[in-house]
Amino acid sequence: MPYLELAPEYAPPRSEFSRPGILSAVARINGFVHHTPVLENAWLNQQLGCRVHFKCEHFQRGGAFKIRGAMNSVLQLSEEQASRGVVTHSSGNHAQALAIAAQMRGIHCTVVMPENSPAVKMQATRDRGALVVTCQPTQAARIAATQEIIERTGATLVHPFDQATIVLGQATAAWELLTDVPQLDAIVAPVGGGGLLAGTCLSAAWFHPDRRVPVFAAEPTGADDAFRSLQQQSLVTEQKPQTIADGLLTTLGQWTWPIIQQQLSGIVTVDDQEINAAMRIFWERLKWIVEPSGAVSLAGLRQLLANQRKIFANGATEPQIGVIISGGNRDFVPV
Amino acid sequence: MPYLELAPEYAPPRSEFSRPGILSAVARINGFVHHTPVLENAWLNQQLGCRVHFKCEHFQRGGAFKIRGAMNSVLQLSEEQASRGVVTHSSGNHAQALAIAAQMRGIHCTVVMPENSPAVKMQATRDRGALVVTCQPTQAARIAATQEIIERTGATLVHPFDQATIVLGQATAAWELLTDVPQLDAIVAPVGGGGLLAGTCLSAAWFHPDRRVPVFAAEPTGADDAFRSLQQQSLVTEQKPQTIADGLLTTLGQWTWPIIQQQLSGIVTVDDQEINAAMRIFWERLKWIVEPSGAVSLAGLRQLLANQRKIFANGATEPQIGVIISGGNRDFVPV
């Protein structure tokens, strides 16, 4: 259970990421995305000796938090930009989210996917009205194909995580969480590209009535670029990911890294067995389908409570912890 | 899609099953079992062209409705009976439910299980504080082993479905459903031994403010004794069940059959493929784990809407239908 305790500088974030910036995103996407429920489980609270408040983004439109950033981005396009559509490269939840967001605004959407993506994911994206363009399964080919579409059609790129509008959109999840449960002692969120984690850090800094809420990141051991970046205090952009958490394979970006570096209180890594154990708790006890990436935050919390419980102490005998479940898009297994 | 429309006699049920009898059960088990939520899904409503109100017994204590009847039975034991404990034979949800109910009253519980039951089910029952006694995997051996325990210990039998206290306990699920959604046009419930279905019929007869709510049963094609019983108007007690819906293998009993015969408005059978298709909707769209038996009611509703929609017409363009999800205890599948 590698754990890295951080002493964040808490530098004020750049002006895009102000309190009003987040509140504007909240107002903008209101009605287009769900204000998802925050739910507890009595058995689990007793097992863990704390109150765990799950932010249920697996019940979000499209089955994951991604619609927040996508919607916040699509709604800020000018009429002229909107007429030329949006484009992204993703084989995961962002692809469907952008397709849904574009459909809600009534604009064109193109998604670049590696040609070896599962047919079911391509079809799900097409079902949301998007055009799917396939490319060779390399990062370079993805970017080249996306660039080619931008040059040819004038479409606007909506990146899966590394844009200010995306970070601000994802920040609305923790804003809702803190609005519904103001007494939180800490928040645990998963980290892949860092859009959700950076947004969570921002809301945790701005939206508690009288203090900053510490944020802890949970990352798969097999894709631990954020852990290594924080350890060496410089952005790591290389990794050969190997984990079942297929939503967390990417490395941090230019927009997400500085926020995380300045605001995060700690990071823990979890292996695939620990991720499966967390998924099993959701399955057996809460009767929820949670995808591996979505279970990483509970897996991380369990490790922190087993080994580093003191970080949640904060004077509270029974700490109250927000845990963000990022998504629930797991392939169906018939009986 | 075999469907049998019935013209129930609506004979008044025997005195045990009066309106006050059900309300007593409601009051008795209050605080011991969850008043489970009733939830809708916008996408599914649109797909089906009606409003489907799911009664979520997969979120019930023990993961199924069974705790209602078990608790209602255990709480009615005299002090003297309680001191000698309870016994049942079950390898399914009733076993765990009775163990939990006995634990809540602080009395002894013995469960007779076939020796070929999955180890995980035996352990789950032991984890709830019950003594597990194994027997040969035949109906005769089960009954003999149970009888032997009763004679030796004086324990009270709490049958999985065929007792008045069980039927009244299970009736509380539909009472809650009608209390939360009084405007229902119909209710669909699964049928195995008939405890839940008979209880649903009783509450549907008693608890709508100004009319009787029609109840439709959904049954696996591979365990269709209730369908055959209703077709020939006499209780069928023989079947060789073959279905993935392992909670619905038993035949109706002496207490449940007359109620169902007199009160049910129709019955539909669904095959394993249709059950898996319903489980898939719960998985992909609602992010819920529902066991095969629990998905039978939605599978039945889908068939009724596709082939017999007129039975829900009742003047309403968009009928409102209660669908009871009986449980969610499916074995975890890791990624």
XYZ file of C-alpha atoms in Angstrom:
670
model
C 0.000 0.000 0.000
C 2.281 2.799 -1.170
C 1.042 6.027 0.378
C 2.518 9.470 -0.123
C 1.612 12.176 2.336
C 1.884 15.621 0.834
C 2.302 19.066 2.282
C 0.487 21.039 -0.376
C 1.422 24.699 -0.846
C -2.206 25.628 -1.308
C -1.153 28.293 -3.811
C -4.205 30.114 -5.091
C -5.238 28.507 -8.382
C -5.067 30.530 -11.593
C -7.929 32.849 -12.300
C -9.889 30.387 -14.492
C -10.339 28.214 -11.437
C -11.879 30.765 -9.125
C -14.917 30.175 -6.974
C -17.154 32.080 -9.425
C -15.738 29.986 -12.278
C -16.996 26.812 -10.654
C -20.345 28.334 -9.732
C -20.791 29.407 -13.351
C -20.233 25.816 -14.449
C -22.759 24.622 -11.848
C -25.366 27.023 -13.212
C -24.508 26.300 -16.855
C -24.921 22.509 -16.739
C -27.906 22.569 -14.368
C -30.775 20.665 -15.990
C -28.515 18.974 -18.547
C -26.795 16.620 -16.089
C -28.119 14.871 -12.988
C -27.465 16.159 -9.475
C -26.571 12.603 -8.429
C -27.466 11.188 -5.025
C -25.043 10.861 -2.102
C -25.672 7.536 -0.366
C -24.408 5.661 2.701
C -24.440 2.006 3.723
C -24.831 1.161 7.414
C -22.933 -2.140 7.203
C -19.946 -0.569 5.481
C -19.841 2.360 7.899
C -19.657 -0.121 10.749
C -16.957 -2.193 9.011
C -14.798 0.845 8.311
C -15.477 2.755 11.528
C -16.344 5.942 9.704
C -19.203 7.414 7.723
C -18.667 6.992 4.001
C -20.726 9.260 1.762
C -20.694 7.884 -1.779
C -21.085 10.432 -4.565
C -22.883 8.244 -7.092
C -21.630 9.280 -10.521
C -22.394 5.769 -11.796
C -26.014 6.998 -11.718
C -25.035 10.032 -13.836
C -26.253 10.482 -17.429
C -24.036 8.240 -19.580
C -23.028 6.222 -16.507
C -20.071 8.404 -15.448
C -19.088 11.923 -14.327
C -17.681 12.736 -17.789
C -20.876 14.438 -18.989
C -20.175 17.297 -16.548
C -17.017 18.502 -18.305
C -18.312 17.671 -21.765
C -21.550 19.611 -21.212
C -19.732 22.548 -19.644
C -17.467 22.702 -22.706
C -20.166 22.275 -25.353
C -22.411 24.938 -23.812
C -19.636 27.551 -24.021
C -19.136 27.288 -27.774
C -20.205 30.327 -29.779
C -22.961 29.771 -32.360
C -20.308 29.880 -35.037
C -18.120 27.294 -33.273
C -21.142 25.145 -32.543
C -22.053 25.054 -36.235
C -18.710 23.365 -36.941
C -19.194 20.707 -34.250
C -16.889 19.086 -31.700
C -14.294 16.334 -31.889
C -12.423 14.204 -29.367
C -10.318 11.062 -29.145
C -11.437 8.527 -26.557
C -12.492 4.924 -26.371
C -14.073 5.315 -22.964
C -16.680 7.250 -21.023
C -15.673 10.645 -22.434
C -16.596 9.521 -25.951
C -20.187 8.752 -25.004
C -20.394 11.806 -22.756
C -19.348 14.201 -25.514
C -21.772 12.530 -27.922
C -24.623 13.019 -25.430
C -23.622 16.625 -24.736
C -23.437 17.416 -28.469
C -26.813 15.764 -29.014
C -28.337 17.910 -26.255
C -27.045 21.073 -27.922
C -27.958 19.679 -31.352
C -24.477 19.901 -32.864
C -22.219 17.532 -34.758
C -19.784 15.281 -32.878
C -16.879 13.186 -34.175
C -15.037 10.694 -31.981
C -11.666 9.227 -32.956
C -11.311 5.692 -31.613
C -8.527 3.146 -32.019
C -9.617 0.547 -34.581
C -9.226 -2.211 -31.963
C -11.822 -0.655 -29.629
C -14.618 -3.047 -28.641
C -17.424 -2.918 -31.208
C -19.931 -2.396 -28.410
C -18.222 0.864 -27.363
C -18.134 2.155 -30.934
C -21.814 1.315 -31.339
C -22.769 2.961 -28.036
C -21.076 6.157 -29.208
C -22.830 5.981 -32.594
C -26.127 5.351 -30.778
C -25.657 8.758 -29.151
C -25.536 10.327 -32.606
C -21.756 10.712 -32.977
C -19.640 9.893 -36.043
C -16.942 7.366 -35.119
C -13.645 7.616 -37.024
C -11.151 4.804 -36.422
C -7.366 5.092 -36.396
C -4.295 2.979 -35.647
C -4.120 2.108 -31.942
C -1.276 4.485 -31.047
C -1.296 7.833 -29.261
C 0.366 9.480 -32.268
C -2.261 8.154 -34.684
C -5.085 9.342 -32.403
C -3.715 12.853 -32.258
C -2.974 12.968 -35.994
C -6.499 11.780 -36.859
C -8.033 14.323 -34.492
C -5.867 17.137 -35.901
C -6.840 16.170 -39.427
C -10.539 16.438 -38.540
C -10.042 19.800 -36.883
C -8.250 21.156 -39.967
C -10.819 19.779 -42.371
C -14.035 20.667 -40.504
C -13.120 23.458 -38.091
C -14.519 21.348 -35.234
C -13.552 22.306 -31.678
C -11.484 19.815 -29.682
C -13.024 18.781 -26.361
C -10.182 17.003 -24.590
C -10.963 14.105 -22.202
C -9.374 15.949 -19.253
C -6.780 18.603 -20.035
C -8.821 21.758 -20.591
C -10.019 24.426 -18.174
C -13.687 23.945 -19.147
C -13.373 20.210 -18.443
C -11.761 20.673 -15.013
C -14.448 23.215 -14.075
C -17.207 20.883 -15.230
C -15.814 17.951 -13.241
C -15.513 20.262 -10.200
C -19.309 20.383 -10.036
C -19.420 16.798 -8.691
C -17.549 17.753 -5.495
C -19.542 21.003 -5.308
C -22.735 18.914 -5.161
C -21.147 16.545 -2.648
C -20.150 19.393 -0.321
C -23.518 21.070 -0.786
C -25.332 17.885 0.243
C -22.882 16.856 3.022
C -21.155 20.009 4.308
C -19.603 18.278 7.334
C -17.101 16.172 5.365
C -13.665 15.631 6.923
C -12.057 14.445 3.660
C -12.777 13.450 0.055
C -11.257 10.512 -1.836
C -11.279 10.622 -5.650
C -9.696 8.446 -8.361
C -6.997 9.828 -10.662
C -6.326 9.091 -14.335
C -5.788 12.198 -16.450
C -6.707 14.243 -13.397
C -9.765 16.169 -14.599
C -12.017 14.845 -11.839
C -9.275 15.004 -9.180
C -8.234 18.580 -10.051
C -11.877 19.682 -10.067
C -12.428 17.968 -6.720
C -9.407 19.789 -5.236
C -10.801 23.116 -6.406
C -14.266 22.577 -4.951
C -12.783 21.244 -1.706
C -10.724 24.419 -1.434
C -13.608 26.796 -2.151
C -16.857 25.317 -0.907
C -16.580 24.324 2.718
C -18.109 27.093 4.828
C -15.079 27.579 7.093
C -12.141 25.429 6.055
C -10.427 23.556 3.255
C -11.446 19.886 2.942
C -8.411 17.611 2.417
C -8.532 15.604 -0.820
C -6.844 12.212 -1.220
C -6.217 10.570 -4.574
C -6.519 6.843 -5.265
C -4.607 5.499 -8.258
C -4.088 2.016 -9.735
C -0.640 0.597 -8.939
C -0.373 -0.353 -12.607
C -0.863 3.247 -13.808
C 0.795 5.256 -11.048
C 2.109 8.265 -12.979
C 0.435 10.712 -10.588
C 2.079 9.003 -7.605
C 5.470 9.213 -9.313
C 4.901 12.789 -10.418
C 4.088 13.846 -6.868
C 6.997 11.846 -5.478
C 9.550 13.541 -7.730
C 7.669 16.840 -7.880
C 7.675 16.942 -11.652
C 5.169 15.771 -14.219
C 5.707 12.170 -15.422
C 4.209 11.646 -18.886
C 5.443 8.146 -19.648
C 3.844 4.939 -18.501
C 2.965 1.472 -19.736
C -0.315 1.023 -17.901
C -1.364 -2.420 -16.710
C -4.555 -2.437 -14.653
C -8.200 -3.454 -14.873
C -9.109 0.208 -14.207
C -9.329 1.062 -17.901
C -10.573 4.589 -17.271
C -7.388 5.605 -15.462
C -4.658 4.709 -17.970
C -3.654 8.211 -19.051
C -1.067 10.488 -17.466
C -1.750 13.910 -15.949
C -1.815 16.941 -18.230
C -0.592 20.524 -18.333
C -3.816 21.876 -16.808
C -4.464 19.188 -14.213
C -0.941 18.651 -12.855
C -0.356 22.120 -11.313
C -3.695 22.044 -9.483
C -3.068 18.566 -8.115
C 0.521 19.413 -7.157
C -0.628 22.474 -5.230
C -3.802 21.194 -3.590
C -3.657 17.437 -2.942
C -3.192 16.137 0.627
C -2.090 12.572 -0.177
C -2.137 9.770 -2.734
C -2.491 6.012 -2.335
C -2.107 3.268 -4.936
C -4.217 0.092 -5.105
C -3.638 -3.098 -7.052
C -6.182 -4.967 -9.182
C -7.022 -7.366 -6.357
C -7.917 -4.453 -4.073
C -9.989 -2.904 -6.868
C -11.904 -6.168 -7.324
C -12.457 -6.383 -3.554
C -14.018 -2.895 -3.609
C -16.178 -3.799 -6.621
C -17.292 -6.847 -4.680
C -18.469 -4.725 -1.751
C -20.517 -2.567 -4.124
C -21.935 -5.680 -5.791
C -22.752 -7.773 -2.731
C -23.690 -5.117 -0.188
C -24.969 -2.140 -2.145
C -26.195 -4.042 -5.245
C -24.463 -1.525 -7.498
C -22.560 -2.074 -10.726
C -19.395 -0.021 -10.414
C -16.678 -0.169 -13.064
C -13.097 -0.922 -11.935
C -12.024 2.741 -12.237
C -15.075 3.723 -10.205
C -14.158 1.319 -7.392
C -10.593 2.639 -7.073
C -11.634 5.369 -4.630
C -13.229 2.910 -2.168
C -10.229 0.588 -2.582
C -7.981 3.536 -1.723
C -10.073 4.537 1.289
C -9.950 0.989 2.668
C -6.158 1.006 2.422
C -5.888 4.437 4.029
C -8.153 3.386 6.918
C -6.214 0.161 7.450
C -2.773 1.773 7.379
C -3.030 5.543 7.731
C -6.202 6.086 9.737
C -4.604 8.956 11.649
C -4.746 11.204 8.564
C -8.531 11.301 8.963
C -8.431 11.841 12.725
C -8.906 15.604 12.766
C -10.419 15.370 16.239
C -13.310 13.263 14.969
C -13.786 9.788 16.421
C -15.936 8.825 13.430
C -14.645 10.756 10.427
C -17.052 11.551 7.596
C -15.512 10.862 4.235
C -16.810 11.609 0.751
C -15.911 8.932 -1.793
C -16.488 9.699 -5.456
C -17.654 6.723 -7.536
C -16.639 7.898 -10.977
C -18.677 5.512 -13.136
C -20.503 2.227 -13.640
C -19.991 1.281 -17.281
C -18.999 -2.344 -16.949
C -19.900 -4.914 -19.635
C -22.890 -7.051 -18.707
C -22.181 -10.633 -17.616
C -25.189 -12.913 -18.211
C -26.071 -15.762 -15.862
C -44.822 -15.670 -24.499
C -47.570 -17.791 -22.976
C -50.036 -15.483 -21.259
C -53.106 -16.516 -19.344
C -55.788 -13.934 -18.686
C -57.831 -14.730 -15.621
C -61.254 -13.721 -14.441
C -60.641 -13.874 -10.704
C -63.607 -14.476 -8.417
C -62.308 -11.948 -5.937
C -63.712 -14.061 -3.122
C -63.007 -12.410 0.205
C -59.843 -13.978 1.619
C -60.011 -15.961 4.853
C -60.000 -14.011 8.058
C -56.233 -14.261 8.661
C -55.703 -12.176 5.546
C -57.898 -9.239 6.461
C -56.891 -5.617 6.087
C -56.116 -5.310 9.836
C -54.009 -8.490 9.587
C -51.711 -6.844 7.063
C -51.595 -3.549 8.949
C -50.572 -5.469 12.082
C -47.683 -7.005 10.171
C -46.687 -3.548 8.879
C -46.577 -2.210 12.437
C -44.851 -5.317 13.814
C -41.864 -5.356 11.445
C -41.477 -1.573 11.328
C -37.916 -0.691 12.326
C -36.648 -4.245 11.816
C -36.820 -4.206 8.010
C -36.219 -1.388 5.532
C -39.043 0.554 3.940
C -37.313 0.165 0.570
C -37.302 2.898 -2.073
C -39.551 2.947 -5.145
C -37.539 4.174 -8.128
C -38.118 5.019 -11.775
C -35.820 5.307 -14.799
C -36.611 7.921 -17.448
C -35.000 6.000 -20.317
C -36.903 2.801 -19.528
C -40.205 4.635 -19.141
C -39.705 6.074 -22.606
C -38.734 2.693 -24.066
C -41.773 0.963 -22.601
C -44.281 3.785 -23.036
C -45.428 3.600 -19.437
C -44.224 4.616 -15.997
C -42.534 1.718 -14.233
C -42.220 2.061 -10.453
C -39.641 -0.437 -9.195
C -40.125 -1.667 -5.640
C -36.471 -2.228 -4.741
C -36.362 -5.294 -2.504
C -32.792 -5.952 -3.683
C -31.943 -3.049 -1.338
C -33.763 -4.812 1.521
C -31.920 -6.191 4.564
C -30.391 -9.510 3.447
C -30.747 -8.479 -0.208
C -34.312 -9.775 -0.720
C -37.938 -9.366 0.460
C -37.694 -12.589 2.510
C -36.860 -10.777 5.764
C -40.418 -9.388 5.836
C -42.117 -12.753 6.333
C -39.325 -14.132 8.483
C -39.402 -11.136 10.829
C -43.197 -11.137 10.990
C -43.075 -14.818 11.998
C -40.239 -14.564 14.526
C -41.794 -11.569 16.292
C -45.025 -13.491 16.926
C -43.422 -16.345 18.831
C -44.287 -16.507 22.525
C -41.368 -16.180 24.961
C -41.600 -19.887 25.516
C -41.520 -20.698 21.788
C -38.728 -18.184 21.250
C -36.590 -19.923 23.854
C -36.668 -23.082 21.718
C -35.631 -21.261 18.546
C -36.692 -21.515 14.902
C -35.848 -23.887 12.075
C -36.290 -23.892 8.288
C -35.106 -25.664 5.185
C -33.795 -23.436 2.411
C -30.663 -22.935 0.394
C -31.696 -19.495 -0.747
C -32.677 -16.059 0.464
C -35.097 -17.348 3.113
C -32.231 -19.066 4.953
C -30.300 -15.843 5.440
C -33.464 -13.886 6.140
C -34.548 -16.188 8.959
C -31.037 -16.125 10.407
C -31.083 -12.315 10.438
C -34.581 -12.206 11.949
C -33.614 -14.693 14.675
C -30.452 -12.689 15.387
C -32.513 -9.515 15.787
C -34.788 -11.203 18.317
C -31.786 -12.926 19.905
C -33.024 -16.498 19.475
C -31.532 -19.684 18.087
C -31.891 -20.536 14.388
C -31.198 -23.800 12.544
C -31.219 -24.022 8.760
C -31.363 -27.354 6.924
C -29.501 -27.132 3.623
C -28.805 -29.765 0.961
C -25.189 -30.908 1.318
C -24.487 -29.804 -2.275
C -25.397 -26.171 -1.555
C -22.680 -23.685 -2.501
C -20.223 -23.248 0.390
C -20.608 -19.472 0.105
C -24.351 -19.730 0.855
C -23.780 -21.966 3.858
C -21.135 -19.566 5.158
C -23.364 -16.507 4.623
C -26.057 -18.195 6.714
C -23.550 -19.101 9.442
C -22.251 -15.519 9.355
C -25.739 -14.434 10.380
C -25.469 -16.620 13.470
C -27.460 -19.656 12.323
C -26.558 -23.311 12.748
C -26.403 -25.020 9.346
C -27.396 -28.716 9.226
C -26.796 -30.484 5.923
C -28.900 -33.276 4.431
C -29.180 -35.317 1.242
C -30.273 -33.130 -1.680
C -33.848 -34.412 -1.904
C -37.110 -32.854 -0.828
C -37.856 -35.887 1.394
C -34.472 -35.631 3.160
C -34.966 -31.910 3.773
C -38.334 -32.437 5.379
C -37.140 -35.411 7.430
C -34.116 -33.482 8.726
C -36.289 -30.494 9.612
C -38.842 -32.717 11.374
C -36.077 -34.391 13.338
C -34.822 -31.011 14.599
C -38.327 -29.928 15.571
C -38.858 -33.127 17.572
C -35.486 -32.932 19.254
C -35.392 -29.202 20.089
C -38.993 -28.013 20.049
C -38.002 -25.336 17.519
C -40.775 -23.634 15.540
C -40.815 -24.156 11.774
C -40.752 -20.957 9.720
C -41.615 -22.139 6.225
C -40.131 -20.329 3.186
C -43.587 -19.391 1.889
C -46.525 -21.551 2.968
C -47.616 -20.020 6.276
C -50.077 -17.250 7.071
C -47.455 -15.185 8.963
C -45.140 -15.387 5.940
C -47.799 -14.309 3.434
C -48.790 -11.399 5.691
C -45.146 -10.349 6.088
C -44.528 -10.420 2.326
C -47.764 -8.407 1.845
C -46.029 -5.432 3.478
C -43.889 -4.875 0.341
C -46.943 -4.087 -1.817
C -48.465 -2.111 1.076
C -45.375 0.141 1.016
C -45.499 0.339 -2.782
C -49.153 1.428 -2.779
C -48.526 3.832 0.074
C -45.703 5.501 -1.854
C -47.370 5.372 -5.318
C -51.161 5.282 -4.796
C -51.968 5.891 -8.478
C -50.773 2.490 -9.726
C -52.771 0.875 -12.548
C -51.248 -2.589 -12.026
C -48.559 -4.523 -10.146
C -46.285 -7.233 -11.565
C -44.675 -9.702 -9.142
C -42.648 -12.898 -9.591
C -43.997 -16.257 -8.451
C -42.163 -19.255 -6.980
C -43.822 -20.681 -3.873
C -46.237 -17.783 -4.005
C -45.626 -16.053 -0.671
C -44.733 -12.710 -2.245
C -47.376 -13.008 -4.973
C -50.189 -13.947 -2.554
C -49.190 -11.096 -0.222
C -49.118 -8.697 -3.168
C -52.630 -9.779 -4.206
C -53.919 -9.126 -0.683
C -52.424 -5.642 -0.426
C -53.597 -4.782 -3.949
C -57.125 -5.786 -2.930
C -57.131 -3.815 0.320
C -54.960 -0.736 0.010
C -55.962 1.291 -2.999
C -58.221 4.126 -1.808
C -61.067 3.389 -4.194
C -60.479 0.288 -6.268
C -58.690 -3.048 -6.513
C -55.304 -2.908 -8.279
C -54.874 -5.773 -10.776
C -51.899 -8.030 -10.043
C -50.031 -9.945 -12.768
C -47.633 -12.784 -12.050
C -44.388 -13.427 -13.943
C -43.019 -16.972 -13.825
C -40.031 -18.719 -15.427
C -41.036 -20.945 -18.349
C -38.852 -23.659 -16.841
C -40.760 -23.664 -13.521
C -44.290 -22.863 -14.639
C -46.339 -24.773 -12.057
C -48.388 -21.683 -11.188
C -49.255 -21.148 -14.850
C -50.339 -24.793 -15.167
C -52.245 -24.685 -11.882
C -54.193 -21.628 -13.018
C -54.781 -23.115 -16.457
C -56.305 -26.311 -15.078
C -57.767 -24.619 -11.993
C -56.175 -27.104 -9.612
C -52.917 -27.030 -7.715
C -49.977 -28.638 -9.557
C -47.309 -29.823 -7.126
C -44.974 -31.635 -9.481
C -42.289 -30.064 -11.588
C -38.710 -30.599 -12.715
C -37.563 -27.004 -12.711
C -35.013 -25.823 -15.252
C -34.311 -22.104 -15.128
C -31.629 -19.615 -14.060
C -34.213 -18.092 -11.675
C -33.100 -20.245 -8.740
C -35.389 -18.504 -6.266
C -38.536 -19.588 -8.108
C -38.116 -23.368 -8.336
C -40.758 -24.431 -5.809
C -44.441 -25.073 -6.422
C -47.330 -23.196 -4.821
C -48.545 -24.288 -1.393
C -51.783 -24.865 0.488
C -51.867 -21.289 1.841
C -50.668 -19.422 -1.229
C -52.646 -21.238 -3.961
C -56.198 -20.266 -2.908
C -55.289 -16.585 -2.612
C -53.610 -16.559 -6.010
C -56.451 -18.514 -7.598
C -59.011 -16.056 -6.290
C -57.202 -12.758 -6.742
C -54.756 -12.859 -9.678
C -55.600 -11.023 -12.932
C -53.142 -12.785 -15.245
C -49.879 -14.714 -15.503
C -47.081 -14.627 -18.066
C -44.071 -16.927 -18.429
C -40.582 -15.822 -19.481
C -37.614 -17.885 -20.631
C -34.024 -17.582 -19.437
C -33.050 -15.381 -22.370
C -35.793 -12.898 -21.482
C -34.686 -12.992 -17.835
C -31.090 -12.218 -18.861
C -32.319 -9.376 -21.082
C -34.113 -7.847 -18.082
C -31.024 -8.304 -15.872
C -29.042 -6.554 -18.581
C -31.328 -3.509 -18.462
C -30.876 -3.290 -14.702
C -27.106 -3.678 -15.100
C -26.487 -1.292 -17.986
C -29.110 1.369 -17.411
C -29.847 1.375 -13.680
C -26.455 0.045 -12.491
C -28.208 -2.440 -10.219
C -27.327 -6.030 -9.417
C -30.591 -7.951 -9.646
C -30.664 -11.731 -9.297
C -32.380 -13.754 -12.051
C -35.515 -14.341 -9.945
C -35.609 -10.604 -9.217
C -35.521 -9.736 -12.910
C -38.422 -12.045 -13.805
C -41.027 -9.348 -13.063
C -39.472 -6.836 -15.491
C -39.053 -9.608 -18.074
C -42.751 -10.391 -17.645
C -43.784 -6.753 -17.932
C -41.812 -6.346 -21.149
C -43.601 -9.344 -22.650
C -47.000 -8.088 -21.513
C -46.366 -4.640 -22.985
C -45.155 -6.101 -26.269
C -48.042 -8.534 -26.674
C -50.884 -7.691 -24.312
C -50.591 -3.928 -23.788
C -54.369 -3.560 -23.786
C -54.633 -5.225 -20.366
C -52.987 -2.115 -18.886
C -55.095 0.329 -20.894
C -57.697 1.101 -18.248
C -58.331 4.501 -19.845
C -54.733 5.586 -19.181
C -52.532 6.492 -22.142
C -49.425 6.051 -20.020
C -50.176 3.336 -17.466
C -48.328 3.385 -14.144
C -47.099 -0.042 -13.211
C -45.476 -1.265 -10.015
C -42.796 -3.904 -10.592
C -41.466 -5.785 -7.589
C -37.751 -6.596 -7.764
C -37.612 -9.476 -5.307
C -33.866 -9.626 -4.659
C -30.285 -8.969 -5.702
C -28.226 -11.848 -4.317
C -26.164 -12.799 -7.328
C -22.623 -14.172 -6.964
C -19.932 -11.571 -7.626
C -18.094 -11.809 -10.953
C -14.630 -10.209 -10.761
C -13.087 -8.327 -13.688
